[in-house]
Tab-separated table of C-alpha atoms in Angstrom:
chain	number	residue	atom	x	y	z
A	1197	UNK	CA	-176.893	37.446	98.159
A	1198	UNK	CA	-176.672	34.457	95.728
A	1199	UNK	CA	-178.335	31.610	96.686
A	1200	UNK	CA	-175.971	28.090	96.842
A	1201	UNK	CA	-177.353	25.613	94.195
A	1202	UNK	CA	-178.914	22.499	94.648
A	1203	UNK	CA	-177.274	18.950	93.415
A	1204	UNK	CA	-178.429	15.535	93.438
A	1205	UNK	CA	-178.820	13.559	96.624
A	1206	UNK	CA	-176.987	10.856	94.678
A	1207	UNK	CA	-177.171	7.351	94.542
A	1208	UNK	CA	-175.606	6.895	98.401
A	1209	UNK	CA	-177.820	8.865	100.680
A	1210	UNK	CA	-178.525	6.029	103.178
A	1211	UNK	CA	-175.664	6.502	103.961
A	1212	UNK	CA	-175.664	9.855	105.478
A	1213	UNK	CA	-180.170	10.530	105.844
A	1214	UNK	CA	-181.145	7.644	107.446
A	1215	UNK	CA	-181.820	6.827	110.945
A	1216	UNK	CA	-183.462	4.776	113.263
A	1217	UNK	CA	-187.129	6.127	113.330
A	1218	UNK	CA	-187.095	8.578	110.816
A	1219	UNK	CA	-190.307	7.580	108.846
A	1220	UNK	CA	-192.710	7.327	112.129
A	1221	UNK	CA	-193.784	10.615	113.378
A	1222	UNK	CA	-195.608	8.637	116.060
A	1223	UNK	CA	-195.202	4.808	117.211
A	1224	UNK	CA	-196.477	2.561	114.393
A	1225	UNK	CA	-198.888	1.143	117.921
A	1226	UNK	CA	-200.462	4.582	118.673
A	1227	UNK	CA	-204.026	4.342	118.239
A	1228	UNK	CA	-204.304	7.375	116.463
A	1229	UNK	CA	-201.430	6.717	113.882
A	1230	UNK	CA	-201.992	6.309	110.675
A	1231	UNK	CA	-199.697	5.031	107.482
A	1232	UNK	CA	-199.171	7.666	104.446
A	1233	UNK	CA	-197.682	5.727	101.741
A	1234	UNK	CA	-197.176	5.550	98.072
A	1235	UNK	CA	-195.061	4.820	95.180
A	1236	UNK	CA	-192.549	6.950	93.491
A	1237	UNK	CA	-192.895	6.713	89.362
A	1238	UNK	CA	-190.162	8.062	86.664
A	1239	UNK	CA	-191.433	9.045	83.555
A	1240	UNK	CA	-191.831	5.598	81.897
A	1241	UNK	CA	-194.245	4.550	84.789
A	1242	UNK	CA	-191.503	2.571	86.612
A	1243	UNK	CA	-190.938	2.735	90.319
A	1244	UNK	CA	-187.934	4.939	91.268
A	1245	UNK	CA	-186.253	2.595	94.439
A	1246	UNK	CA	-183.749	5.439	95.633
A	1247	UNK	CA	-185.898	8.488	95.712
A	1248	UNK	CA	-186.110	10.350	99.448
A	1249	UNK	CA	-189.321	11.911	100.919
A	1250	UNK	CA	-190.039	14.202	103.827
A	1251	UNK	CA	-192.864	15.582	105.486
A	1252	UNK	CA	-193.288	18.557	107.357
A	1253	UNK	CA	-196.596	19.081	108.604
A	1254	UNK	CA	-199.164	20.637	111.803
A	1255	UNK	CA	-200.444	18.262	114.213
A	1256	UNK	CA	-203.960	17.249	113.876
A	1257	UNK	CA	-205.053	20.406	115.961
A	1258	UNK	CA	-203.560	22.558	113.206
A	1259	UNK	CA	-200.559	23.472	115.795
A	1260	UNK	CA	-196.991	24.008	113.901
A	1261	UNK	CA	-195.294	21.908	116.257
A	1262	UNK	CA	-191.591	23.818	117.041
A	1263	UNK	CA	-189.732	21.009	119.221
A	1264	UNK	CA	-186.737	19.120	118.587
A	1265	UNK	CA	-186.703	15.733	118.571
A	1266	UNK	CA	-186.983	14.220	115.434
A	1267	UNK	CA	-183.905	12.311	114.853
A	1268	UNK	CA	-183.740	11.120	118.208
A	1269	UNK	CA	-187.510	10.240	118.598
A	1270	UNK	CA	-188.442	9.846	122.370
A	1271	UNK	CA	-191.933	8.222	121.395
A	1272	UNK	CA	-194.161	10.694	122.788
A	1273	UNK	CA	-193.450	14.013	121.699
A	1274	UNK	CA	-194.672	14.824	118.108
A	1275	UNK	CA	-192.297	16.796	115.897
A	1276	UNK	CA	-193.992	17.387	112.969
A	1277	UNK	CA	-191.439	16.101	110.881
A	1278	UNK	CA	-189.920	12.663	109.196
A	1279	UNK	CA	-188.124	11.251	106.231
A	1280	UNK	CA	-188.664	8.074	104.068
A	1281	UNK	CA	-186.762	6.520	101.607
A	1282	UNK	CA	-188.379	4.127	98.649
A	1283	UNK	CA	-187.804	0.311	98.756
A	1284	UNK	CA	-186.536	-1.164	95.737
A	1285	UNK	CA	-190.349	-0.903	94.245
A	1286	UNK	CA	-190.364	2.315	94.809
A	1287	UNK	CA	-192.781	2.548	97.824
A	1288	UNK	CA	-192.879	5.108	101.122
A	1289	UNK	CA	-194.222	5.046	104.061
A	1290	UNK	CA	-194.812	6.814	106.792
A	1291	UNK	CA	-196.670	6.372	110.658
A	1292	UNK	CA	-197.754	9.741	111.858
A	1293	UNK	CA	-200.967	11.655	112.478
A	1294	UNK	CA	-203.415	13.366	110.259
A	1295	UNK	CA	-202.237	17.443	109.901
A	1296	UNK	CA	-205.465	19.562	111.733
A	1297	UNK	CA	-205.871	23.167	109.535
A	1298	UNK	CA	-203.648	25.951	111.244
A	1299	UNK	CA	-206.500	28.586	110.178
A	1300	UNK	CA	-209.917	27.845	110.506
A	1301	UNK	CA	-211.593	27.069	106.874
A	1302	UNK	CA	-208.425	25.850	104.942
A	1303	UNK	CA	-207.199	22.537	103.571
A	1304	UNK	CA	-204.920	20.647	105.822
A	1305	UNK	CA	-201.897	19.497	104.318
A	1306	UNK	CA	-198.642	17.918	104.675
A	1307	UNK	CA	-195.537	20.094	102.896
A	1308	UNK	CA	-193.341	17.543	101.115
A	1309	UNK	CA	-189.871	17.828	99.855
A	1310	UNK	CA	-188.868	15.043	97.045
A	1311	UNK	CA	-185.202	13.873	96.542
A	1312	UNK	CA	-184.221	11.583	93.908
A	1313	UNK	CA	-181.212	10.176	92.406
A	1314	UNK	CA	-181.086	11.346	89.196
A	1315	UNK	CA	-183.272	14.669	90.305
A	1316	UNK	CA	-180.300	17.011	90.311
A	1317	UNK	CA	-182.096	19.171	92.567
A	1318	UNK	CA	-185.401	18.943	94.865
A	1319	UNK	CA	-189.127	19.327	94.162
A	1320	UNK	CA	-191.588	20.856	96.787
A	1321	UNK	CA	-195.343	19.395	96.659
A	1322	UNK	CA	-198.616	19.317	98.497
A	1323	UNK	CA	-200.476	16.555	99.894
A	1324	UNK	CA	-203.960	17.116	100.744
A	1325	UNK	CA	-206.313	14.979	102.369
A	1326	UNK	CA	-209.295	13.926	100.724
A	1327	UNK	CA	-212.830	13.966	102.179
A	1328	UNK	CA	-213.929	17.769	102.294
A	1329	UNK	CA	-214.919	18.337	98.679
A	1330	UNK	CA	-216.062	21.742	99.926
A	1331	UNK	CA	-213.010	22.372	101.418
A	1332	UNK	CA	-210.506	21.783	98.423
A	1333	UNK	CA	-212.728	23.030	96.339
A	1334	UNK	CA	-212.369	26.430	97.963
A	1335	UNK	CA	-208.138	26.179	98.740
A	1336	UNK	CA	-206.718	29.458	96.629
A	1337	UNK	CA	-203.767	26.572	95.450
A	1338	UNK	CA	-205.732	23.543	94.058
A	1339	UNK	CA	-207.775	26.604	92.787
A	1340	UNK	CA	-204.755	27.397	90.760
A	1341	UNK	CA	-203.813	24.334	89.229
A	1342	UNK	CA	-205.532	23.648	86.060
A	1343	UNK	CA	-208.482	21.001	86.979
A	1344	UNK	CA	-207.297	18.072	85.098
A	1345	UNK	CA	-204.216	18.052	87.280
A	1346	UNK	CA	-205.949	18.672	90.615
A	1347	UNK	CA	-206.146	15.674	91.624
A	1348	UNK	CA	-202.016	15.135	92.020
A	1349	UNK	CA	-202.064	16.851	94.947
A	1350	UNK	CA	-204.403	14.879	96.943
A	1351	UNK	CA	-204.113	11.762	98.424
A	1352	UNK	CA	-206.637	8.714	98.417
A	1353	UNK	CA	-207.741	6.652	101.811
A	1354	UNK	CA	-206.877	2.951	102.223
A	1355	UNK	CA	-207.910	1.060	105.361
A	1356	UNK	CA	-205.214	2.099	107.273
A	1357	UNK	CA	-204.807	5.474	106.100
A	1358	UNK	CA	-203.425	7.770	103.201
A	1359	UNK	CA	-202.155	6.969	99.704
A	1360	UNK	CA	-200.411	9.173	97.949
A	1361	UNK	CA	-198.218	8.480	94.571
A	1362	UNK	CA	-195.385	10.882	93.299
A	1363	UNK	CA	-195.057	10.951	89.512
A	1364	UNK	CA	-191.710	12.758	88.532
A	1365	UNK	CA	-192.763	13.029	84.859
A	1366	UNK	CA	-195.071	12.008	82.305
A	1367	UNK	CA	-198.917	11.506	82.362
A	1368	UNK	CA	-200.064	12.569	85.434
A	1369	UNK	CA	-197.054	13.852	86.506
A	1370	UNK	CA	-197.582	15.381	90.086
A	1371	UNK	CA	-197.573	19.005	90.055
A	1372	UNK	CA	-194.464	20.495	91.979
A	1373	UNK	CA	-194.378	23.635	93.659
A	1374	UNK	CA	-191.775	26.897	93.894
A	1375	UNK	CA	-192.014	29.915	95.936
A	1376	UNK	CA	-191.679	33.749	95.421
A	1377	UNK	CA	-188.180	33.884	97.178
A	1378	UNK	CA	-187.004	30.682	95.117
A	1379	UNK	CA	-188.416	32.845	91.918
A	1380	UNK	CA	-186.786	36.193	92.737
A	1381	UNK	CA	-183.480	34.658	94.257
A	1382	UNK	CA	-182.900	32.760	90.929
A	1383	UNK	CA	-184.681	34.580	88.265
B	595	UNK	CA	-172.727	1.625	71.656
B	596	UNK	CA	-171.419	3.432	74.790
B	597	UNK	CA	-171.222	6.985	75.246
B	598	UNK	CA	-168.076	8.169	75.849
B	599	UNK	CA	-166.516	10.930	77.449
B	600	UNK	CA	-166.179	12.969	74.232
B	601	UNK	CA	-169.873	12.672	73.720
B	602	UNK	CA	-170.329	13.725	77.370
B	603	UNK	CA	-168.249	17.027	76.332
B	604	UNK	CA	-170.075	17.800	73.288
B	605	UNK	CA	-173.116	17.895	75.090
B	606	UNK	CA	-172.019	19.834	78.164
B	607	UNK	CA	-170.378	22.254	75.739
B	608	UNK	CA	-174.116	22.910	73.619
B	609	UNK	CA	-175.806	23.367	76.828
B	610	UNK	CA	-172.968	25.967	78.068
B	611	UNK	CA	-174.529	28.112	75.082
B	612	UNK	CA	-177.226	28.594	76.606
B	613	UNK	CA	-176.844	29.418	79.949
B	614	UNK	CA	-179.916	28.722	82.265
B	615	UNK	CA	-179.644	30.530	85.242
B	616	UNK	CA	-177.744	29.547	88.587
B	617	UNK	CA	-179.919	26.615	89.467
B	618	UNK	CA	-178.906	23.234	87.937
B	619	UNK	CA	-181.281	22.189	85.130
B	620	UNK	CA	-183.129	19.460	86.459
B	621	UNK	CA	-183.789	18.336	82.365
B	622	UNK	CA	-179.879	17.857	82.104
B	623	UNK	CA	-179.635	15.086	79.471
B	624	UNK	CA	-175.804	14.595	79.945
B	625	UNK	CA	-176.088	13.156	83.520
B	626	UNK	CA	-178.097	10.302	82.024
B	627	UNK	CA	-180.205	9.074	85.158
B	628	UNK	CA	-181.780	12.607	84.609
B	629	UNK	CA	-183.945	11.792	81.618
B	630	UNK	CA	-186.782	9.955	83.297
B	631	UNK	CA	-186.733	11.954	86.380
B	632	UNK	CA	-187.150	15.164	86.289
B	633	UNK	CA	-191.133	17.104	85.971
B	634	UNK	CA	-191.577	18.288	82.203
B	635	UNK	CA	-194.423	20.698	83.503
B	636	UNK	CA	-193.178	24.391	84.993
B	637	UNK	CA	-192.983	24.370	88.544
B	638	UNK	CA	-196.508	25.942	90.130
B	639	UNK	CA	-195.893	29.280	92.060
B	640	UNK	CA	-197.973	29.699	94.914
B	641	UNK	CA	-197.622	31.864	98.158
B	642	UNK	CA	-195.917	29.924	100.827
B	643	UNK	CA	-198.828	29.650	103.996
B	644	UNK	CA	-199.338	27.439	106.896
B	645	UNK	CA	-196.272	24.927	107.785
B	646	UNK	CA	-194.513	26.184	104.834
B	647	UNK	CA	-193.943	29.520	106.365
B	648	UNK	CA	-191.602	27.047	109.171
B	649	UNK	CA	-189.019	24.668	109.104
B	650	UNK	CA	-188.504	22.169	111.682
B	651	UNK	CA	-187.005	21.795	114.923
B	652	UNK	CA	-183.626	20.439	115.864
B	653	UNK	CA	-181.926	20.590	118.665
B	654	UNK	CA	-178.789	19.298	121.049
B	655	UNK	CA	-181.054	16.125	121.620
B	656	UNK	CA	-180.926	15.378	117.998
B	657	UNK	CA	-176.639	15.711	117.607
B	658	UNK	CA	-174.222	14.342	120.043
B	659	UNK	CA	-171.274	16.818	119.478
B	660	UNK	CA	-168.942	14.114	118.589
B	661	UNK	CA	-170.632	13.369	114.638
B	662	UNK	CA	-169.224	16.735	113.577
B	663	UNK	CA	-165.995	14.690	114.193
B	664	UNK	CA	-165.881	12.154	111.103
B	665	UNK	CA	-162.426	10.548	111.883
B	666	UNK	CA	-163.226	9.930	115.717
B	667	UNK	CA	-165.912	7.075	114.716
B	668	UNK	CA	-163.932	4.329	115.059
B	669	UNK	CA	-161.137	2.292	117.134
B	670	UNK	CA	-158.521	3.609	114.245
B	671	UNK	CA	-157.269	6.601	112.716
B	672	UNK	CA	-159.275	6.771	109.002
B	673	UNK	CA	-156.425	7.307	106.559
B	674	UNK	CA	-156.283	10.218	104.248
B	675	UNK	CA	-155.535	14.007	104.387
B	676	UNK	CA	-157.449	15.321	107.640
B	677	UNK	CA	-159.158	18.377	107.111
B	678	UNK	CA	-161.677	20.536	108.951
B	679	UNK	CA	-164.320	22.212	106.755
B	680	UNK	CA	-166.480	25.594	108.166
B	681	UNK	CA	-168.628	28.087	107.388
B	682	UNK	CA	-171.400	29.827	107.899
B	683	UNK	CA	-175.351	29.440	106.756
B	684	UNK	CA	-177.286	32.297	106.020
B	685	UNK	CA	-180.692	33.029	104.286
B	686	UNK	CA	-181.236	34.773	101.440
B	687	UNK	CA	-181.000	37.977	103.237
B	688	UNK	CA	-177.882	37.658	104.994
B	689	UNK	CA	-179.737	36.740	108.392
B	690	UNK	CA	-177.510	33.750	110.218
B	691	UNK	CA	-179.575	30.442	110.241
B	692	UNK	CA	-179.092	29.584	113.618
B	693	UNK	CA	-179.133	26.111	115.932
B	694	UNK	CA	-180.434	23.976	112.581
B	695	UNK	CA	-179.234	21.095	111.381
B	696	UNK	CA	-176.541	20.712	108.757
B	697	UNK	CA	-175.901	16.796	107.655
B	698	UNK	CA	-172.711	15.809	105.563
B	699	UNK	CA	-172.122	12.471	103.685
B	700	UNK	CA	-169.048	11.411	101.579
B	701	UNK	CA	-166.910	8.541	100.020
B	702	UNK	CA	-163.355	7.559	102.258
B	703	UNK	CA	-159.998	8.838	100.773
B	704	UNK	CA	-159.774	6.234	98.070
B	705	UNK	CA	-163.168	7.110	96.468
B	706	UNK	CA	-164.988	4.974	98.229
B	707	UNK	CA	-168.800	5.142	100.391
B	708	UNK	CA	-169.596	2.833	102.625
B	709	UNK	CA	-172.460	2.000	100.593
B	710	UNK	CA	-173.563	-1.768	99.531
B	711	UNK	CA	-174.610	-0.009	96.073
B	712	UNK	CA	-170.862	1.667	95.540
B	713	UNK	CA	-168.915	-1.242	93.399
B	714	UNK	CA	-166.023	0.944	92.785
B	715	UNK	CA	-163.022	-1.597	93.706
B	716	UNK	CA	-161.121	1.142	95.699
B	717	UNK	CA	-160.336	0.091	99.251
B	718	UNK	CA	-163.273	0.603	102.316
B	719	UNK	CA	-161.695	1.797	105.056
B	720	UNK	CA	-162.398	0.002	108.433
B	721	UNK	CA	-161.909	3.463	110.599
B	722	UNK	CA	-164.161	5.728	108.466
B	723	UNK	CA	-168.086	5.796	108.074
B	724	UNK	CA	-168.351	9.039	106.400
B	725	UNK	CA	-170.964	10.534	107.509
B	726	UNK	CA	-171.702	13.700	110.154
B	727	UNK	CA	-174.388	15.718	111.449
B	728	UNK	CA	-174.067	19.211	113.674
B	729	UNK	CA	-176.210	22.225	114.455
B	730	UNK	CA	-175.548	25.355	113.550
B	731	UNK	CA	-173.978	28.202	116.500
B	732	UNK	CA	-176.021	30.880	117.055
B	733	UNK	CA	-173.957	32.890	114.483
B	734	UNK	CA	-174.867	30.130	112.072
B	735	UNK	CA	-171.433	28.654	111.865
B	736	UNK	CA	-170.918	25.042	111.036
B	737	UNK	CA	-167.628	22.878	111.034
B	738	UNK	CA	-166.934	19.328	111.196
B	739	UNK	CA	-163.394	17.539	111.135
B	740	UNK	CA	-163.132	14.539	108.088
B	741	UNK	CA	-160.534	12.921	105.363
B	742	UNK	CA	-160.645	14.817	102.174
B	743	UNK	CA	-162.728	12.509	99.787
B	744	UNK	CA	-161.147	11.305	96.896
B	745	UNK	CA	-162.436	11.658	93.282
B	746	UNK	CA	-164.195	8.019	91.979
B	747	UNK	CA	-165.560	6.475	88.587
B	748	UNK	CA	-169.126	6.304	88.088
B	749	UNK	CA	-171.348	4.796	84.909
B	750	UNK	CA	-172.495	7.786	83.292
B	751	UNK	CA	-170.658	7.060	80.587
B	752	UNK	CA	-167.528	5.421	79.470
B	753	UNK	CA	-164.397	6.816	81.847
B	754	UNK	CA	-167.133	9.339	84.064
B	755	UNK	CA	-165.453	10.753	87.078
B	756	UNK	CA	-167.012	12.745	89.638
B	757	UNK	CA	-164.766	15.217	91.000
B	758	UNK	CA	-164.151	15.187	94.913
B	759	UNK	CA	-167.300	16.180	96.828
B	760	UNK	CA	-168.835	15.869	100.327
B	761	UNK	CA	-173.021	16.021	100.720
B	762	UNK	CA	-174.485	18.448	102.644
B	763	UNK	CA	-178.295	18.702	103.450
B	764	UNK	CA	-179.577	21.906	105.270
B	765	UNK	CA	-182.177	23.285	106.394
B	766	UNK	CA	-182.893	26.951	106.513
B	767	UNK	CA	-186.037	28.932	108.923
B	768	UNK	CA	-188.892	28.025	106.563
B	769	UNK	CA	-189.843	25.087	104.853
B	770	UNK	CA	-188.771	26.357	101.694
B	771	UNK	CA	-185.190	27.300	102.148
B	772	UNK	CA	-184.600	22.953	102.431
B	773	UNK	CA	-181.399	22.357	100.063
B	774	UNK	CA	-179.396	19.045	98.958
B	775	UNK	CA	-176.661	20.138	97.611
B	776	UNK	CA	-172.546	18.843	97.206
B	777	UNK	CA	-168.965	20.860	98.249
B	778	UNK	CA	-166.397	20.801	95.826
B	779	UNK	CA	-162.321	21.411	96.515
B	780	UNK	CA	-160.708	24.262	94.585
B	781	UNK	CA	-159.164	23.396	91.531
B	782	UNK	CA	-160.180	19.898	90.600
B	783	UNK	CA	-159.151	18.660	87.644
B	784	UNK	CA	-163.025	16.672	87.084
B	785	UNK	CA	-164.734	19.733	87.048
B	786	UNK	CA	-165.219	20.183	83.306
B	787	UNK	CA	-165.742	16.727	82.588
B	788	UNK	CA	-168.554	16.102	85.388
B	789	UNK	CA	-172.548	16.511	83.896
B	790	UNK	CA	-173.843	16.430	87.602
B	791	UNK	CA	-171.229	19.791	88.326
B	792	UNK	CA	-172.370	21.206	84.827
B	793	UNK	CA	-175.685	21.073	85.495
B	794	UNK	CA	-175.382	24.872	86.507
B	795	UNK	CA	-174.333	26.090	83.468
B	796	UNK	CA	-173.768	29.741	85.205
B	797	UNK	CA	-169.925	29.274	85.929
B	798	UNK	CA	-170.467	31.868	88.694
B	799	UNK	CA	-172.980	29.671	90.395
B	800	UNK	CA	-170.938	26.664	89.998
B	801	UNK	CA	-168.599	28.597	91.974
B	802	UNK	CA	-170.441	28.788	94.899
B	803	UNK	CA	-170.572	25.191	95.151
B	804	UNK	CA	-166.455	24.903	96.122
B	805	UNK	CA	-164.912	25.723	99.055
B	806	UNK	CA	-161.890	27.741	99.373
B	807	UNK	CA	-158.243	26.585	101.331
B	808	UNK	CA	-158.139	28.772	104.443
B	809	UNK	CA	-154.798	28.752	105.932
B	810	UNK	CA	-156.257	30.241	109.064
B	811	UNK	CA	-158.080	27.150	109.773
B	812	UNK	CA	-155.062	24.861	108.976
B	813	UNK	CA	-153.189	24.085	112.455
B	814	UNK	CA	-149.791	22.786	112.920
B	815	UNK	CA	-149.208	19.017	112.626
B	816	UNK	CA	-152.949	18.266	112.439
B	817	UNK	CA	-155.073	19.312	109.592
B	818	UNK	CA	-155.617	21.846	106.458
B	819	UNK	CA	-158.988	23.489	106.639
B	820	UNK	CA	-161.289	24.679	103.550
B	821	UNK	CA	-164.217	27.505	104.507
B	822	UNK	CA	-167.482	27.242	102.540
B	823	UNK	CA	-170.453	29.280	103.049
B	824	UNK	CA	-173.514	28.617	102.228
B	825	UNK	CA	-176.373	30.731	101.614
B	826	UNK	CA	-179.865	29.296	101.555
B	827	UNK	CA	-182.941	31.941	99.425
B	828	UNK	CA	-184.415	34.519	101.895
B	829	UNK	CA	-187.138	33.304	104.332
B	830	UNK	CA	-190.793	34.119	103.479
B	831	UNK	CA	-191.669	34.505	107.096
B	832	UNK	CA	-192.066	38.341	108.228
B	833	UNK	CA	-191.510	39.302	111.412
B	834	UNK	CA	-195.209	39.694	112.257
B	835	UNK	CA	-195.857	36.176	111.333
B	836	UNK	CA	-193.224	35.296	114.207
B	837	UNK	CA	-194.763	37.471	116.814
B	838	UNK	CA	-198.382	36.113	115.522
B	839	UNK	CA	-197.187	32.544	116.519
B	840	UNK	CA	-194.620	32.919	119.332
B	841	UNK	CA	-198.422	35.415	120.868
């Protein structure tokens, strides 16, 4: 079957994404939260102030959390999943917990999904945490990237938690990712 | 000086010579907020693992079943032609995506969102939001009840148009099924003129973006109705990898 194609998000998607909570996976108050933020860049370095993020991630026992709840957020229960949408300097952010690995021995990281006006259809990236050298050093997908553009894919610590930019083109542009059934369904 | 629609043509008619596939090309010069936003380097293929291989959650505590009802959100009838718009979402293989989350966004009647950013001096309309959310049925059926959207100018270029459209986001099983995408109405005039639409320059894929009239779903002295599938790539997940978790 042929897949539907993508389009923009447009330049009106507050509109119909947003909602109360959507960027904090856990209260901003929880003493094990912590803030993942970051800038979005175009390809002349400036920040991109109506670009959409979301993350879909484990919780920080490596469990794929399958509960509802995200739109409607009761404060307790952790979904796994929000959405954040760039202020008009281009910055994210997001409250939630640190992802655990689901197998023993791999890289934890959050799945991302990038929206943009302007993007006419959606990028899928990677962010990993930094720390383990060992760790990321032995991932089978940062082992596939060439070296020099490694370092894309994983975020950087800050006091209160995780930075992470997204560079949509030019030097340093973050690498994006596709998928076998995205390949075949389209090739 | 200003580009102009003619311009806007030219271009859209060079890039129909080389067709690209059924995905829009995200390096589509002629929609000109493209340029600076879209990656240069080929996407990275990897093997989908981990949280990839799912998609999240939604359920009845998410969607009250009144915002699949876009004309009910106010004190007043929203003016406009009434429609109701179904379909079903599958995966790549034909499998119904069940109980997930389909969310719909779109401009009033006269062309107009409800947006501080839309400038477009067309009327707002005090009885209509335009916006909806609803799960999928088990047989992966969505449908929501609106106004049919009308066409409205944007700055591309000199005289740009976007042809009628309502927003849809979806979400499939895994993480990697997640699409943005817009409807289209059968037969619009702004079709060949619109660089966002010609972005897929595989007619055959464009036509999978527009929903066909269905009289069936028009009812008497209420509302026409337009049926639009949509069918999201096939789900990495095998079945062992579902009884491995759900064990």
């Amino acid at each position: 079957m042929s897949a539907v194609p993508g389009q923009t998000v447009g330049p009106f998607f507050h509109l119909g994404l947003e909602f109360p909570g959507m960027n904090e996976l856990v209260p901003p108050g929880d003493p094990r939260a912590i803030r993942l933020h970051g800038r979005v860049y175009d390809g002349a370095g400036a920040p991109i102030p109506d670009a959409v993020l979301e993350i879909w991630q484990p919780d920080p026992r490596g469990h794929i959390v399958r509960q509802p709840g995200s739109l409607r957020r009761d404060g307790w229960s952790f979904t796994g999943w929000g959405r954040a949408g760039t202020d008009p300097d281009g910055h994210y952010q997001f409250t939630t917990l640190e992802p655990g690995p689901t197998e023993e021995g791999r890289a934890p990281f959050f799945a991302v999904t990038v929206f943009a006006r302007g993007l006419l259809d959606r990028l899928f990236t990677r962010i990993y945490l930094p720390g383990d050298d060992e760790l990321l050093a032995a991932d089978t997908v940062l082992r596939s990237v060439a070296p020099e553009r490694r370092g894309t894919l994983i975020a950087t610590r800050d006091d209160d938690g995780l930075v992470f930019d997204v560079r949509l083109q030019g030097e340093d542009e973050t690498v994006f990712l596709t998928y076998p059934r995205l390949r075949d369904a389209w090739a | 000086m200003e580009l102009t629609q003619a311009d806007i043509d030219a271009e859209i008619a060079a890039a129909a010579q080389h067709t690209a596939g059924p995905q829009p090309r995200i390096d589509y010069r002629s929609y000109r907020s493209s340029v600076l936003r879209h990656p240069e380097h080929p996407l990275h293929l990897v093997d989908p693992e981990s949280v990839e291989l799912w998609a999240p959650a939604f359920g009845h505590r998410d969607v009250a079943d009144d915002e699949a009802d876009l004309t009910i959100q106010h004190a007043g009838t929203p003016l406009g032609e009434r429609i109701v718009v179904t379909g079903r979402v599958l995966d790549g293989d034909g499998r119904p995506v069940a109980n997930q989350l389909v969310e719909v966004w779109q401009a009033n009647a006269s062309g107009r969102y409800r947006h501080q950013r839309d400038q477009h001096p067309a009327p707002h309309d005090p009885n209509f939001t335009g916006v909806g959310r609803m799960l999928t049925g088990p047989d992966g059926t969505y449908r929501f009840q609106t106004i049919k959207p009308g066409p409205y100018p944007w700055r591309n270029h000199l005289n740009a148009w976007r042809p009628a459209h309502i927003h849809f986001s979806i979400f499939g099983t895994d993480f990697t099924q997640r699409l943005v995408t817009q409807m289209y109405f059968p037969g619009d005039p702004l079709f060949a003129y619109d660089p966002i639409f010609q972005s897929i320059t595989d007619p055959k894929a464009r036509d999978l973006l527009i929903a066909h009239y269905d009289h069936d779903l028009t009812t008497p002295e209420w509302n026409t109705g337009y049926r639009w599938d949509i069918v999201l790539t096939g789900t990495h997940r095998t079945p062992l990898d579902t009884e491995d978790h759900d064990a």
